[in-house]
Coordinates of C-alpha atoms and ligand atoms in Angstrom, one line a residue:
X1 CA 8.3 8.7 17.7
X2 CA 5.5 9.2 15.3
X3 CA 2.0 8.0 16.5
X4 CA 1.3 6.8 12.7
X5 CA 1.2 3.2 12.4
X6 CA 2.5 3.1 8.8
X7 CA 5.3 5.6 9.7
X8 CA 6.5 3.4 12.5
X9 CA 6.3 0.3 10.0
X10 CA 8.4 2.3 7.4
X11 CA 11.0 3.0 10.2
X12 CA 10.9 -0.7 11.4
X13 CA 9.7 0.2 14.8
X14 CA 6.6 -1.8 14.3
X15 CA 7.2 -5.3 12.8
X16 CA 5.7 -6.1 9.2
X17 CA 6.6 -8.6 6.6
X18 CA 8.5 -6.2 4.4
X19 CA 8.9 -7.2 0.8
X20 CA 10.5 -4.3 -1.1
X21 CA 12.1 -1.0 0.1
X22 CA 13.6 2.0 -1.6
X23 CA 14.9 5.3 -0.4
X24 CA 11.3 6.6 -0.9
X25 CA 8.9 3.7 -0.7
X26 CA 8.2 0.5 1.5
X27 CA 6.1 -2.4 0.6
X28 CA 4.7 -5.1 3.1
X29 CA 2.1 -7.8 3.7
X30 CA -1.3 -6.6 5.0
X31 CA -2.0 -8.2 8.1
X32 CA -5.3 -9.3 7.0
X33 CA -5.0 -10.4 3.4
X34 CA -8.0 -10.1 1.1
X35 CA -6.1 -12.1 -1.6
X36 CA -3.4 -14.7 -1.9
X37 CA -1.1 -11.3 -2.9
X38 CA -2.2 -8.5 -0.7
X39 CA 0.6 -6.1 -0.1
X40 CA 0.3 -2.4 1.1
X41 CA 2.8 0.1 -0.5
X42 CA 3.3 3.3 1.2
X43 CA 5.8 6.5 0.8
X44 CA 8.2 7.0 3.6
X45 CA 6.8 10.6 3.7
X46 CA 3.8 11.0 5.9
X47 CA 0.8 12.1 3.8
X48 CA -2.8 11.3 5.0
X49 CA -4.4 10.5 1.8
X50 CA -4.3 11.2 -1.8
X51 CA -6.5 14.3 -1.0
X52 CA -3.5 15.8 0.7
X53 CA -0.9 14.6 -1.8
X54 CA 0.9 17.6 -3.5
X55 CA 4.0 15.8 -4.6
X56 CA 2.7 14.1 -7.8
X57 CA 6.1 12.7 -8.5
X58 CA 5.7 10.8 -5.2
X59 CA 2.3 9.6 -6.5
X60 CA 3.7 8.5 -10.0
X61 CA 6.7 7.0 -8.2
X62 CA 4.4 5.0 -5.8
X63 CA 2.5 3.6 -8.9
X64 CA 5.7 2.4 -10.5
X65 CA 6.9 1.0 -7.2
X66 CA 3.6 -1.1 -6.9
X67 CA 4.2 -2.3 -10.7
X68 CA 7.7 -3.5 -9.8
X69 CA 6.5 -5.4 -6.6
X70 CA 3.7 -7.1 -8.7
X71 CA 6.3 -8.3 -11.0
X72 CA 8.5 -9.6 -8.1
X73 CA 5.3 -11.2 -6.7
X74 CA 4.8 -12.9 -9.9
X75 CA 1.4 -11.7 -10.6
X76 CA 2.3 -9.3 -13.5
X77 CA 1.0 -11.8 -16.1
X78 CA -2.1 -13.3 -14.4
X79 CA -3.2 -9.8 -13.2
X80 CA -3.2 -7.4 -10.3
X81 CA -5.2 -4.5 -9.1
X82 CA -4.2 -1.4 -7.3
X83 CA -6.5 0.2 -5.0
X84 CA -6.1 3.5 -2.9
X85 CA -9.0 4.0 -0.4
X86 CA -9.6 7.6 0.2
X87 CA -11.8 8.7 3.2
X88 CA -14.8 7.2 4.7
X89 CA -16.9 6.1 1.9
X90 CA -14.0 4.1 0.5
X91 CA -13.2 2.6 3.7
X92 CA -9.9 4.1 4.7
X93 CA -9.0 3.1 8.0
X94 CA -5.2 4.2 8.3
X95 CA -4.5 7.9 7.4
X96 CA -1.2 7.4 5.9
X97 CA -1.5 7.2 2.0
X98 CA -1.1 3.5 0.8
X99 CA -1.9 1.4 -2.2
X100 CA -3.3 -2.0 -2.0
X101 CA -1.7 -4.4 -4.5
X102 CA -4.2 -7.3 -4.9
X103 CA -3.5 -10.6 -7.0
X104 CA -3.3 -14.2 -7.1
X105 CA -6.9 -14.8 -7.8
X106 CA -9.5 -13.5 -10.0
X107 CA -11.0 -10.3 -8.5
X108 CA -14.4 -9.1 -8.8
X109 CA -15.6 -6.0 -10.6
X110 CA -17.2 -3.7 -9.7
X111 CA -15.7 -3.8 -6.2
X112 CA -18.3 -3.8 -3.4
Ligands
LIG1 P1 -7.4 0.8 4.3 O1 -8.7 0.2 5.0 O2 -7.2 2.0 5.1 O3 -7.6 1.0 2.9 O4 -6.2 -0.2 4.6 C1 -5.8 -0.3 5.9 C2 -5.0 -1.8 5.5 O5 -3.9 -1.8 6.7 C3 -6.0 -2.8 5.9 O6 -6.0 -3.6 4.7 C4 -5.3 -3.6 7.1 O7 -5.6 -4.9 7.2 C5 -4.1 -3.3 7.0 N1 -3.3 -3.0 8.6 C6 -3.9 -2.5 9.6 N2 -3.1 -2.7 10.7 C7 -1.8 -3.3 10.1 C8 -0.7 -3.6 10.7 O8 -0.4 -3.5 11.9 N3 0.3 -4.3 10.0 C9 -0.1 -4.7 8.6 N4 0.9 -5.3 7.8 N5 -1.4 -4.2 8.1 C10 -2.3 -3.5 8.7
LIG2 ZN1 2.3 8.2 8.6

């Protein structure tokens, strides 16, 4: 059994509200949402952060997957943001690469 929280969510060992799944990616609602739509999208493959990502097809696939989930959530027209926190200064707390999909309200810029 993996000790990684997001690997365990991807394999359904730990419950989450999953909104989309493909062979390569899983999207689920953030447990502590920062916007009306706050979804985490992850590759099934364990990669600690974008710093360690060598499979750029996976990185591109993740972006396309998030775009499709934004459409499914109905925020494609109103607007949405994709955030990938990487390491300490960005506030990364879970070390399995994940994209935050944020939408459903006006988002501040620049982020804090
Ligand atoms: P980070 O700070 O690493 O960019 O984002 C980690 C995100 O994972 C946070 O927004 C946090 O709320 C979310 N999170 C942490 N633990 C869980 C969990 O057990 N389930 C779900 N659905 N989200 C989680
Ligand atoms: Zn993992």
